[in-house]
Each structure stands twice: as structure tokens, then as C-alpha cells.
Coordinates of C-alpha atoms in Angstrom, one line a residue:
Chain A
M8 CA 38.1 107.0 40.3
D9 CA 36.8 107.6 43.8
Q10 CA 34.7 104.4 43.5
L11 CA 37.7 102.4 42.5
I12 CA 39.7 103.8 45.5
Q13 CA 36.8 102.9 47.9
F14 CA 36.6 99.5 46.4
S15 CA 40.3 98.8 47.0
Y16 CA 39.8 100.0 50.6
L17 CA 37.1 97.4 50.9
L18 CA 39.4 94.7 49.5
A19 CA 42.1 95.8 52.0
S20 CA 39.7 95.6 54.9
V21 CA 38.6 92.1 53.9
S22 CA 42.2 91.0 53.6
F23 CA 42.9 92.2 57.1
I24 CA 39.9 90.4 58.5
L25 CA 40.9 87.2 56.8
G26 CA 44.5 87.7 57.9
L27 CA 43.4 87.8 61.5
K28 CA 41.0 84.9 61.0
F29 CA 43.8 82.7 59.5
L30 CA 45.8 83.4 62.7
S31 CA 43.6 80.8 64.4
S32 CA 46.0 78.1 63.3
P33 CA 49.8 78.1 62.8
E34 CA 49.2 76.3 59.5
T35 CA 47.0 78.9 57.9
A36 CA 48.7 81.9 59.6
P37 CA 51.4 82.6 57.0
R38 CA 48.9 82.6 54.2
G39 CA 46.7 85.1 56.1
M40 CA 49.6 87.5 56.7
L41 CA 50.5 87.3 53.0
L42 CA 47.0 88.2 52.1
S43 CA 47.0 91.1 54.5
Q44 CA 50.3 92.3 53.0
G45 CA 48.6 92.3 49.6
G46 CA 45.6 94.2 51.0
M47 CA 47.9 96.8 52.4
F48 CA 49.7 97.2 49.1
I49 CA 46.5 97.7 47.2
A50 CA 45.2 100.2 49.7
V51 CA 48.4 102.3 49.5
V52 CA 48.6 102.2 45.7
A53 CA 44.9 103.1 45.4
T54 CA 45.5 106.1 47.7
L55 CA 48.2 107.3 45.3
L56 CA 45.5 107.6 42.6
N57 CA 43.6 110.1 44.8
Y58 CA 43.4 113.4 42.9
G59 CA 44.7 115.3 46.0
V60 CA 47.9 113.4 46.0
V61 CA 50.5 115.0 43.7
S62 CA 53.9 114.9 45.3
Y63 CA 55.0 111.4 44.6
G64 CA 58.7 112.0 45.1
M65 CA 58.1 113.0 48.7
I66 CA 55.9 110.0 49.4
L67 CA 58.3 107.6 47.7
S68 CA 61.3 108.8 49.6
G69 CA 59.4 108.5 52.8
V70 CA 58.4 105.0 52.0
I71 CA 61.9 104.0 51.0
I72 CA 63.4 105.4 54.3
G73 CA 60.6 103.8 56.4
A74 CA 60.9 100.4 54.6
A75 CA 64.6 100.3 55.0
L76 CA 64.4 101.1 58.7
G77 CA 61.6 98.6 59.2
A78 CA 63.3 95.9 57.3
V79 CA 66.6 96.3 59.3
M80 CA 64.7 96.2 62.6
A81 CA 62.7 93.1 61.6
T82 CA 65.7 91.1 60.4
K83 CA 68.2 92.1 63.2
I84 CA 65.9 91.7 66.2
K85 CA 66.6 88.7 68.4
M86 CA 63.6 86.6 69.4
T87 CA 64.3 87.2 73.0
D88 CA 64.0 91.0 72.4
M89 CA 60.6 90.7 70.6
P90 CA 58.7 92.5 73.4
Q91 CA 60.9 95.6 72.8
M92 CA 60.4 95.4 69.1
V93 CA 56.6 95.3 69.5
A94 CA 56.7 98.1 72.0
L95 CA 58.6 100.3 69.6
L96 CA 56.3 99.4 66.7
N97 CA 53.3 100.3 68.8
G98 CA 54.9 103.6 69.5
F99 CA 55.7 104.4 65.9
G100 CA 52.1 103.5 64.9
G101 CA 50.8 106.0 67.5
L102 CA 53.2 108.6 66.3
A103 CA 52.3 108.2 62.7
S104 CA 48.6 108.7 63.5
A105 CA 49.3 111.7 65.6
L106 CA 51.4 113.2 62.8
V107 CA 48.5 112.6 60.4
G108 CA 46.3 114.5 62.9
A109 CA 48.8 117.3 63.2
A110 CA 49.2 117.7 59.5
E111 CA 45.5 117.9 59.0
F112 CA 45.3 120.5 61.8
F113 CA 47.8 122.9 60.2
R114 CA 46.5 122.3 56.7
S115 CA 42.9 123.2 57.5
Q116 CA 43.2 125.3 60.7
S117 CA 41.6 128.3 59.1
N118 CA 38.3 126.6 58.4
L119 CA 38.1 123.8 61.0
T120 CA 34.7 123.2 62.6
A121 CA 34.1 121.6 66.0
Y122 CA 33.7 118.0 64.8
P123 CA 36.9 117.6 62.7
M124 CA 38.8 119.5 65.4
I125 CA 37.6 117.1 68.1
T126 CA 38.7 114.1 66.0
I127 CA 42.1 115.7 65.4
A128 CA 42.5 116.4 69.1
L129 CA 41.6 112.9 70.0
T130 CA 44.0 111.4 67.5
I131 CA 46.7 113.6 69.0
L132 CA 45.8 112.5 72.5
I133 CA 45.7 108.8 71.8
G134 CA 48.7 108.9 69.4
M135 CA 51.0 110.8 71.7
V136 CA 50.1 108.7 74.8
T137 CA 50.8 105.6 72.7
L138 CA 54.2 107.0 71.6
T139 CA 55.6 108.1 74.9
G140 CA 54.0 105.2 76.8
S141 CA 55.6 102.7 74.4
L142 CA 59.0 104.4 74.6
V143 CA 58.9 104.0 78.4
A144 CA 57.9 100.4 78.0
F145 CA 60.7 99.9 75.5
A146 CA 63.2 101.5 77.9
K147 CA 62.1 99.3 80.7
L148 CA 62.3 96.1 78.6
Q149 CA 65.6 97.1 77.1
E150 CA 66.8 97.8 80.7
L151 CA 67.7 101.4 79.7
M152 CA 65.7 102.2 82.9
K153 CA 64.9 100.2 85.9
G154 CA 62.0 97.7 85.5
A155 CA 60.7 98.5 89.0
P156 CA 57.7 100.7 89.3
I157 CA 58.4 104.4 89.9
I158 CA 56.0 105.7 92.5
F159 CA 55.7 109.1 94.0
P160 CA 53.1 110.9 96.2
F161 CA 49.9 112.1 94.6
Q162 CA 50.8 110.2 91.4
H163 CA 47.3 109.2 90.5
G164 CA 46.0 112.7 91.4
L165 CA 48.5 114.2 89.1
N166 CA 47.7 111.8 86.2
F167 CA 44.0 112.5 86.7
L168 CA 44.7 116.3 86.6
F169 CA 46.6 115.9 83.4
F170 CA 43.9 113.8 81.9
I171 CA 41.3 116.4 82.7
S172 CA 43.4 119.1 81.3
T173 CA 43.7 117.2 78.0
L174 CA 39.9 117.0 77.9
A175 CA 39.6 120.7 78.7
L176 CA 42.0 121.5 75.9
I177 CA 40.1 119.4 73.4
G178 CA 36.9 121.2 74.5
Y179 CA 38.6 124.6 74.1
L180 CA 40.1 123.7 70.7
A181 CA 36.7 122.6 69.5
F182 CA 35.5 126.2 69.6
M183 CA 38.9 127.9 69.1
P184 CA 40.7 125.9 66.4
A185 CA 42.9 128.9 65.7
A186 CA 44.5 128.7 69.2
T187 CA 47.8 127.1 68.1
P188 CA 49.3 127.3 71.6
A189 CA 46.5 125.2 73.0
F190 CA 47.2 122.7 70.3
W191 CA 50.9 122.5 71.4
A192 CA 49.8 122.3 75.0
L193 CA 47.7 119.3 74.1
V194 CA 50.7 117.6 72.4
A195 CA 52.9 118.3 75.4
I196 CA 50.4 117.1 78.1
S197 CA 49.5 114.0 76.1
S198 CA 53.1 113.1 75.8
L199 CA 53.7 113.6 79.5
L200 CA 50.6 111.6 80.3
G201 CA 51.9 108.6 78.3
I202 CA 55.1 108.6 80.3
L203 CA 53.4 109.0 83.7
V204 CA 50.9 106.2 83.2
V205 CA 53.6 103.6 82.3
I206 CA 56.4 104.4 84.8
P207 CA 54.4 103.1 87.8
I208 CA 54.0 99.7 86.2
G209 CA 56.5 96.9 87.0
G210 CA 58.5 94.8 84.6
G211 CA 56.4 91.7 85.3
D212 CA 53.3 93.5 84.3
M213 CA 54.7 94.3 80.9
P214 CA 52.5 91.8 79.0
V215 CA 49.4 93.8 80.0
V216 CA 51.0 97.1 79.2
I217 CA 52.2 96.1 75.7
S218 CA 48.8 94.6 74.9
L219 CA 47.1 97.8 76.0
L220 CA 49.5 100.0 74.0
N221 CA 48.9 97.7 71.0
S222 CA 45.2 98.5 71.4
Y223 CA 45.9 102.2 71.7
S224 CA 47.9 102.2 68.4
G225 CA 44.9 100.7 66.7
M226 CA 42.6 103.2 68.3
A227 CA 44.8 106.0 67.1
A228 CA 44.6 104.7 63.6
A229 CA 40.8 104.5 63.9
A230 CA 40.7 108.1 65.2
S231 CA 42.7 109.3 62.3
G232 CA 40.1 107.5 60.1
F233 CA 37.4 109.7 61.7
I234 CA 39.4 112.8 60.7
L235 CA 39.8 111.8 57.1
N236 CA 36.4 110.0 56.8
N237 CA 38.4 107.0 55.7
N238 CA 36.7 103.6 56.1
V239 CA 39.7 101.4 55.8
L240 CA 41.4 103.3 58.6
I241 CA 38.4 103.0 60.9
I242 CA 37.9 99.3 60.2
S243 CA 41.5 98.2 60.5
G244 CA 42.1 100.5 63.5
S245 CA 39.2 99.1 65.4
L246 CA 40.2 95.5 64.6
V247 CA 43.6 96.1 66.1
G248 CA 42.1 98.1 69.0
S249 CA 40.0 95.1 70.0
A250 CA 42.9 92.7 69.5
G251 CA 44.8 94.6 72.2
I252 CA 41.9 94.8 74.5
I253 CA 41.3 91.0 74.4
L254 CA 45.0 90.3 75.0
S255 CA 45.1 92.7 78.0
Q256 CA 42.0 91.0 79.4
L257 CA 43.6 87.5 79.0
M258 CA 46.8 88.7 80.6
C259 CA 44.9 90.2 83.6
K260 CA 42.9 87.0 84.0
A261 CA 46.1 85.0 84.0
M262 CA 47.3 87.1 86.9
N263 CA 43.9 87.2 88.7
R264 CA 44.0 91.0 88.7
S265 CA 41.8 93.7 87.3
L266 CA 43.1 96.0 84.6
T267 CA 42.6 98.9 87.1
N268 CA 44.9 97.0 89.6
V269 CA 47.6 96.6 87.0
L270 CA 47.4 100.2 85.9
F271 CA 47.2 101.8 89.3
G272 CA 48.4 99.2 91.6
G273 CA 52.1 99.9 91.5
F274 CA 52.5 96.1 91.7
G275 CA 56.0 94.8 91.8
Q276 CA 57.6 97.5 93.9
V277 CA 60.1 96.1 96.4
T278 CA 58.0 96.7 99.5
A279 CA 56.7 93.2 100.2
A280 CA 58.9 91.9 102.9
P281 CA 59.7 88.2 102.5
K282 CA 57.6 86.2 104.8
T283 CA 59.6 83.1 104.7
P284 CA 63.3 82.9 105.8
P285 CA 66.1 82.7 103.4
V286 CA 68.0 79.5 102.8
S287 CA 70.1 79.6 106.0
A288 CA 67.1 79.7 108.2
G289 CA 66.9 75.9 108.5
S290 CA 68.6 76.0 111.9
D291 CA 65.8 77.8 113.7
G292 CA 63.0 76.8 111.3
G293 CA 60.4 76.3 113.9
S294 CA 60.0 80.0 114.7
K295 CA 59.1 80.9 111.1
P296 CA 55.5 80.0 110.6
A297 CA 55.3 80.4 106.8
V298 CA 57.8 77.6 106.2
P299 CA 56.1 74.1 106.1
E300 CA 57.2 72.3 109.2
A301 CA 58.2 69.2 107.4
A302 CA 60.5 71.0 105.0
P303 CA 62.4 73.8 106.6
E304 CA 65.4 73.3 104.5
V305 CA 66.1 73.7 100.8
R306 CA 67.3 70.7 99.0
S307 CA 69.8 71.6 96.4
G308 CA 71.5 69.4 93.8
T309 CA 74.0 69.4 91.0
P310 CA 73.1 69.1 87.3
Q311 CA 74.8 65.6 87.4
E312 CA 72.5 64.5 90.3
A313 CA 69.6 65.8 88.4
A314 CA 70.6 63.8 85.3
E315 CA 70.3 60.6 87.3
F316 CA 66.7 61.4 88.0
F317 CA 66.2 62.2 84.3
K318 CA 67.6 58.8 83.3
K319 CA 64.8 57.1 85.3
A320 CA 62.0 59.5 84.2
K321 CA 59.2 58.4 81.8
S322 CA 57.6 61.8 81.5
V323 CA 59.1 65.3 81.9
I324 CA 57.3 68.7 81.7
I325 CA 59.5 71.7 81.1
V326 CA 58.2 75.0 82.5
P327 CA 60.0 78.0 80.9
G328 CA 59.8 81.5 82.3
Y329 CA 61.4 84.9 81.6
G330 CA 64.7 83.6 83.1
M331 CA 65.0 81.3 80.2
A332 CA 64.8 84.2 77.8
V333 CA 67.3 86.2 79.8
A334 CA 69.8 83.3 79.8
Q335 CA 69.1 82.7 76.1
A336 CA 68.8 79.0 77.1
Q337 CA 66.1 78.0 74.6
H338 CA 68.4 76.1 72.3
T339 CA 70.2 74.2 75.1
V340 CA 66.8 73.3 76.5
K341 CA 65.9 71.8 73.2
D342 CA 69.1 69.8 73.2
L343 CA 68.3 68.4 76.6
A344 CA 64.8 67.5 75.5
E345 CA 66.2 65.7 72.5
R346 CA 68.5 63.6 74.7
L347 CA 65.5 62.7 76.9
E348 CA 63.4 61.8 73.9
K349 CA 66.1 59.6 72.6
Q350 CA 66.1 57.5 75.8
G351 CA 62.3 57.2 75.4
T352 CA 61.1 59.9 77.8
E353 CA 58.0 61.9 76.9
V354 CA 58.9 65.7 77.0
R355 CA 56.3 68.5 76.9
Y356 CA 56.4 72.2 77.7
A357 CA 53.9 73.9 79.9
I358 CA 53.2 77.5 78.9
H359 CA 51.7 80.0 81.4
P360 CA 49.9 82.9 79.7
V361 CA 52.0 85.5 81.5
A362 CA 55.4 83.7 81.3
G363 CA 57.8 86.2 79.7
R364 CA 57.3 89.8 78.9
M365 CA 54.6 89.7 76.3
P366 CA 51.8 87.4 75.3
G367 CA 53.1 84.3 73.6
H368 CA 56.8 85.2 74.3
M369 CA 57.8 81.6 75.4
N370 CA 56.1 80.0 72.4
V371 CA 58.1 82.1 70.0
L372 CA 61.4 81.4 71.8
L373 CA 60.8 77.7 71.8
A374 CA 59.6 77.7 68.2
E375 CA 62.9 79.5 67.3
A376 CA 64.8 76.6 68.9
N377 CA 62.8 74.2 66.6
V378 CA 60.6 72.8 69.3
P379 CA 57.5 71.5 67.4
Y380 CA 54.5 73.6 68.4
D381 CA 52.3 70.6 69.3
K382 CA 54.6 70.1 72.3
L383 CA 53.9 73.6 73.7
I384 CA 50.8 73.1 75.9
D385 CA 48.7 75.8 77.4
M386 CA 48.3 76.0 81.2
D387 CA 44.6 74.8 81.2
E388 CA 45.3 71.8 79.1
I389 CA 48.4 70.5 80.9
N390 CA 47.7 71.3 84.5
D391 CA 45.9 68.0 85.2
D392 CA 48.9 66.1 83.9
F393 CA 51.5 67.1 86.5
E394 CA 50.3 64.5 88.9
D395 CA 51.4 61.7 86.6
T396 CA 54.7 63.4 85.7
D397 CA 58.0 62.2 87.0
V398 CA 60.0 65.4 86.6
S399 CA 58.9 69.0 86.2
L400 CA 61.8 71.2 85.2
V401 CA 61.2 74.9 86.0
I402 CA 63.6 77.1 84.1
G403 CA 63.6 80.8 85.1
A404 CA 60.0 80.8 86.1
N405 CA 58.9 81.8 89.6
D406 CA 55.6 83.4 90.4
V407 CA 53.7 81.3 87.8
V408 CA 54.6 78.1 89.7
N409 CA 54.2 79.5 93.3
P410 CA 51.7 77.2 95.2
G411 CA 51.1 80.1 97.5
A412 CA 48.8 81.5 94.9
D413 CA 46.5 78.5 95.8
T414 CA 47.1 78.1 99.5
D415 CA 48.1 81.3 101.1
P416 CA 45.4 84.0 101.2
E417 CA 48.0 86.5 102.5
S418 CA 50.0 86.2 99.3
P419 CA 49.9 89.1 96.9
I420 CA 49.3 86.7 94.1
Y421 CA 46.6 84.7 95.9
G422 CA 44.1 83.4 93.4
M423 CA 46.3 83.7 90.4
P424 CA 46.1 80.5 88.3
I425 CA 49.4 78.7 88.4
L426 CA 51.1 75.7 86.9
H427 CA 50.8 72.9 89.5
V428 CA 54.4 71.6 89.2
D429 CA 54.4 70.8 92.9
R430 CA 52.1 67.9 92.2
S431 CA 54.6 66.1 90.1
K432 CA 56.9 63.4 91.7
L433 CA 60.0 65.6 91.5
V434 CA 60.3 69.3 90.7
M435 CA 63.7 70.7 89.6
V436 CA 64.0 74.5 89.8
L437 CA 66.8 76.2 88.0
K438 CA 67.5 79.5 89.5
R439 CA 70.4 81.8 90.0
S440 CA 69.9 82.2 93.7
M441 CA 67.1 82.1 96.3
K442 CA 66.2 85.7 95.5
P443 CA 62.4 86.1 95.1
G444 CA 60.8 87.1 91.7
F445 CA 59.8 90.5 90.4
A446 CA 57.0 90.9 93.0
G447 CA 59.3 90.2 95.9
I448 CA 57.2 87.2 96.9
E449 CA 58.7 84.1 98.5
N450 CA 58.0 80.8 96.9
E451 CA 57.2 77.9 99.2
L452 CA 57.7 75.6 96.2
F453 CA 61.5 75.9 96.9
Y454 CA 61.0 74.4 100.4
K455 CA 58.9 71.4 99.4
P456 CA 60.3 67.9 100.0
N457 CA 59.8 67.0 96.4
T458 CA 61.7 70.0 95.1
M459 CA 65.3 70.1 94.1
M460 CA 66.9 73.5 93.6
I461 CA 69.8 73.7 91.1
F462 CA 71.5 77.0 91.4
G463 CA 73.5 78.6 88.6
D464 CA 73.1 80.1 85.2
A465 CA 70.2 78.3 83.4
K466 CA 72.0 77.8 80.2
G467 CA 75.1 76.3 81.8
T468 CA 73.0 74.1 84.1
V469 CA 71.0 72.7 81.2
E470 CA 74.1 72.1 79.2
Q471 CA 75.7 70.1 82.0
M472 CA 72.5 68.1 82.4
A473 CA 72.4 67.2 78.7
E474 CA 76.1 66.3 78.9
A475 CA 75.5 64.0 81.8
L476 CA 72.8 62.2 79.8
K477 CA 75.1 61.3 77.0
Chain B
M3 CA 28.6 110.8 57.8
L4 CA 29.5 110.7 61.5
I5 CA 26.9 108.1 62.3
F6 CA 28.2 106.0 59.4
S7 CA 31.8 106.2 60.7
I8 CA 30.6 105.3 64.2
T9 CA 28.6 102.3 62.9
L10 CA 31.7 101.0 61.1
F11 CA 33.8 101.5 64.2
V12 CA 31.4 99.6 66.5
L13 CA 30.8 96.8 64.1
A14 CA 34.5 96.4 63.3
T15 CA 35.4 96.3 67.0
F16 CA 32.9 93.5 67.6
L17 CA 34.2 91.6 64.6
G18 CA 37.7 92.0 65.8
Y19 CA 36.7 90.7 69.2
E20 CA 35.2 87.6 67.7
L21 CA 38.1 87.0 65.3
I22 CA 40.8 87.5 67.9
S23 CA 39.2 85.4 70.6
R24 CA 39.9 82.4 68.3
V25 CA 43.6 83.1 68.0
P26 CA 45.4 80.4 70.2
P27 CA 47.9 81.7 72.9
L28 CA 50.5 79.9 70.9
L29 CA 50.3 82.7 68.3
H30 CA 49.8 85.7 70.5
T31 CA 53.2 87.2 69.8
P32 CA 52.7 87.0 66.0
L33 CA 49.2 88.3 66.5
M34 CA 50.6 91.4 68.2
S35 CA 53.2 92.2 65.6
G36 CA 50.7 91.4 62.8
A37 CA 48.1 93.6 64.3
N38 CA 50.8 96.2 64.6
A39 CA 51.5 96.0 60.9
I40 CA 47.8 96.3 60.2
S41 CA 47.5 99.4 62.3
G42 CA 50.2 100.8 60.0
I43 CA 47.3 101.3 57.6
T44 CA 47.5 104.8 58.9
L45 CA 50.0 105.0 56.0
V46 CA 47.0 105.7 53.8
G47 CA 46.3 108.8 55.9
A48 CA 50.0 109.7 55.9
V49 CA 50.1 109.5 52.1
L50 CA 47.1 111.8 51.8
A51 CA 48.8 114.3 54.2
A52 CA 52.2 114.2 52.6
G53 CA 51.0 114.2 49.0
T54 CA 49.1 117.5 48.9
G55 CA 52.0 119.3 47.1
E56 CA 51.5 122.3 49.3
A57 CA 54.7 123.6 50.9
G58 CA 54.8 124.1 54.7
I59 CA 54.5 122.3 58.0
S60 CA 51.6 120.1 57.0
S61 CA 53.4 118.2 54.2
T62 CA 56.6 117.9 56.4
L63 CA 54.5 116.3 59.1
G64 CA 52.9 114.1 56.5
F65 CA 56.3 113.1 55.2
L66 CA 57.4 112.1 58.8
A67 CA 54.1 110.2 59.1
V68 CA 54.8 108.3 55.9
I69 CA 58.2 107.2 57.3
F70 CA 56.9 106.0 60.7
A71 CA 53.8 104.3 59.2
T72 CA 56.0 102.5 56.7
I73 CA 58.3 101.3 59.5
N74 CA 55.2 99.9 61.1
V75 CA 53.9 98.2 58.0
V76 CA 57.2 96.8 56.7
G77 CA 58.8 96.0 60.1
G78 CA 55.5 94.5 61.4
F79 CA 54.8 92.2 58.5
M80 CA 58.4 91.1 58.1
V81 CA 58.9 90.2 61.7
T82 CA 55.6 88.4 61.8
S83 CA 56.4 86.2 58.9
R84 CA 59.8 85.6 60.3
M85 CA 58.2 84.3 63.5
L86 CA 55.4 82.3 61.7
K87 CA 58.1 80.5 59.7
M88 CA 59.5 79.1 62.9
F89 CA 56.4 77.4 64.0
K90 CA 56.6 73.8 62.9
K91 CA 54.6 70.7 63.6
G92 CA 56.4 67.8 65.1
P93 CA 56.8 64.5 63.3
R94 CA 53.8 62.3 64.2

């Protein structure tokens, strides 16, 4: 029987590997996920055959409750809120692993040796950090708490102290597994640590944080596999662990920042004083050095004026950002694109890797609005095409199109790869006001002669544009 | 036993790295939710912990673990396929 169970675990592992492999193309991806679901089912059913498993009623009721909650979440969630959903799922995964660790601790406390105790303690540490860290990320994304970083003196010192104490507790427990208070102290400090490491990270850095917590939830599962000597847990946990690591790396690269800088930088706090003057400064433009001499004033236009340019345009690139998600404008954007295509204009979408609040956020939103995925072009592929583009339409994006990242060594985002919208013949920027983005950085794009600002709610503006194109 | 587990861990991490490097940015969100569902494999551990039949804190913790792991598995897989269904190729 044990052989059979092990074999089913092997099947499950293979199904997960294939599931991830099939994610390399949108055509094969659904098949891969179906396969992984089958693998998961086999692994769980096989586990029920284990001789140690006797109370089926309890397991079944747990599964029914969990499945009902999971199904409701998965069907109710709006696509714009996907980052919150993923954050929450990360957290639950971490919690589940930590609970498995705690259950094992109390079950075998009387005869625990150092090795299993260490694996349990590590599972608790990673699992609880994942849980509370994800809950803070969730709260920030859901705007239950402010997205701005929370910074206080000696913050890093305090975090370091807490981290060292968790290691000390793990060491202590390795020799004294009977010390239940030490175990609870570990639970408490790990939970606190998870909160403390995420609160100093700003809303715009959420793609990195979510990726990292995704990785942790995998690591927690792998750690619980070490406790139970369970291969499928170790394999799947590590697969997920490396997925999160790759995504965090990609996100960091797309912001030209190191992981350390994201985690400890407190980036996005409202300390950076705007270097360039606000809109009204056109009158005494000469005294403000950061404003290009030739374009001290902002040129703003109405959606109707913009539509006139659209009528003449042969090629349009739409650049969506988090603002599009906030305004829920993806469907109206698609309507506008259809109008343009009907008059013979080529329309494509340029996707910056960190646009939005999680990796791939914009792609999902536009796919939801029925934009075919072959029109969603990654930054590296589309960046050379801006020069030959008549109109670039920037919707709710800011830092990812800031030319200062290329030209201004003083800029906090200097060196970050950007979408070169400023090279197109005309740039239209849809924005609510002249307020800078999350990092408080002024954007010289807004002052360029080939830029036209269109103020207002993105959704309303795009609707009016589409209307004017009728 | 320990060295065997570590071997698996290291090899699977490398394998994961190779596999996931090939996932296009287009699918990064479904990748995250799908990976999330896969990390719900901890349900296997939860079933083992909940099913011992012993009364007490351990099986209660196991029961809770089953609930949360199942949310992860069911929620993760369902939301992933919901997203993947939306990705359509344009008429060419």
C-alpha cells in the first residue's frame, strides 16, 4: 500500500511539473492546469489510504468547508482585485503549512529529536511570516490601510533583533522540545516579523512583495515536507518557491533595483520633494532648471480634441497602468480600440513588467476585456516601435513612462527601463491631475511639446474619445 | 533520509527555475495563482495531521490546516482556469 501511495505522489509531482511547463503558452496552459488538478486529486485520495488516516469525517468536513470558501472567493473576485486574492491565498498557504507543523509538534512533542524539531520550527517561522506578511499586503492592496510605507526609527535594527530571536528560539527548541512556551514565543515573534517586514514597503512595490510571499508559501510547504518526509510536498513546495523567486527577480530588474533595496529601502514614502514646478509655474519657468526650456507649460486638451488626432493616426499604442485598473476602464479602452481599428488604425498595447500591482496584472485585465493576447506586447519587444507610432495613449501609468529614468541621474528611478512613449509623434496622457505617482517623482514627459495631457477620470475620458470617433 | 530530502529540494528548485523562466510575462498572474494552488499540496500534510483519530489539539490544528489548504487548492485552481479562459488569440 505504501508503494502505491508513493507512486501516486510521483504522478502528482509529474503533473505539477507538466502544469508549469504548459504555462509557457496561453494555448497549452489550460490543459496543464487541468493536469495539475488531476495530480492534486490523486495525491490527496492516495493520502486517505494511509494506514494512519482514520477520521474521514473530520477530513471530509474540512475539505467541504475549504472548497466552499475557495470556490466563492474564486468566482466572486473581480479581475482588478486579483492581487488581493493572490496575497490572501499566499497567506492561507503559509498558515496551512504552519498548522501542519504545529499539529506535528503537539502530537510528537514527548519524543521529538533535534532534527524533526528544527524542521517544525522552520515551518512555523516561514509559514507565520508568510501569513502575516500576506495579510498586511492584502490590507494595503484592499486599501484597508495606507499604501505608503510605514517607517520608524531603528526599524531595521528591530527586525534584525526579532529575526535573531527566532533563530535563538529554534536553537533552544532543538534541544528542549518540551518547552511549549518557547514554541508559542516562536509563533508570536514570527507573526510579528511578517508584519514588520511588509509595512515599510510602498504600494508600488507590491509586485515584488507578492512574488516573494508566493515564494515563501512554497518554501513553507517544502519545509512541512521535511517534517513529514514527504516527497511530493518537498518537490511541489520547491517548484513554487523558485517560481516566486524568479518573479521577484524579474520585477526588481524591471525597476532597476535590488531586492535588498525594495525590502529595506522604504521606497515610495512621500519625502521626495518635487523638483519640477506644478502646472501653474509656466509664468516664471526660467527659474526652474528641471523644466525643459522649450516646454515650460503643460499642453492640455479635451477628449474631443484628442479624437481629431486619432482620426488621422495610422498607428496607436496604448500604455495601461495601475490607474486603468483603479478606474475599471479596461472595457471602455477596448471599445475605443475597436473604433480605431474600424477606421483602419493599427492598435497595440505596451505592457511594462511592473505596471499594476502584481506581475501580469495588465494582461489579465485586458484579456478580461476580450483584447486578443497577441496585441499585448512586452516592453522589450515594442520599445523600438514608438518612433514610428502616431499616437501613444498613456492610461493611468506614470513612472513606467518617465523619461527621467533615462536622462536624469538625480531621479530616484534613474536607470529603470521605461516605455519610450516620448519618442512617438504624439503622446496623450490620461491623468486625474498633475499629482506625481506613488514615488512622488515629477514626470518631465508631461511638459514635453509632443505631449497632450487630458485630465479627468480615465474611464469617462476614454468613453468620450470613443464617442467622438463615431 | 535527510540527504535524500535535501537532494530532492535542490533538484526541484533548479527544475522549477528552468520551467518558470519559460513562462511569458503575459501569463505571470495565472502563474502566481496556479503556483499558489500547487503549494496547496500541503493539504496532503494536513490530511495526515487531521486524520490520526486522536482527540486533542493536534487533530484540531490538522482540521484547520485542511480547511486552509483546501481554500488554497480549490480557490487557486478555479481562479487560474477562470483567468486562462479569458486569454484568446485575435483573428488573423
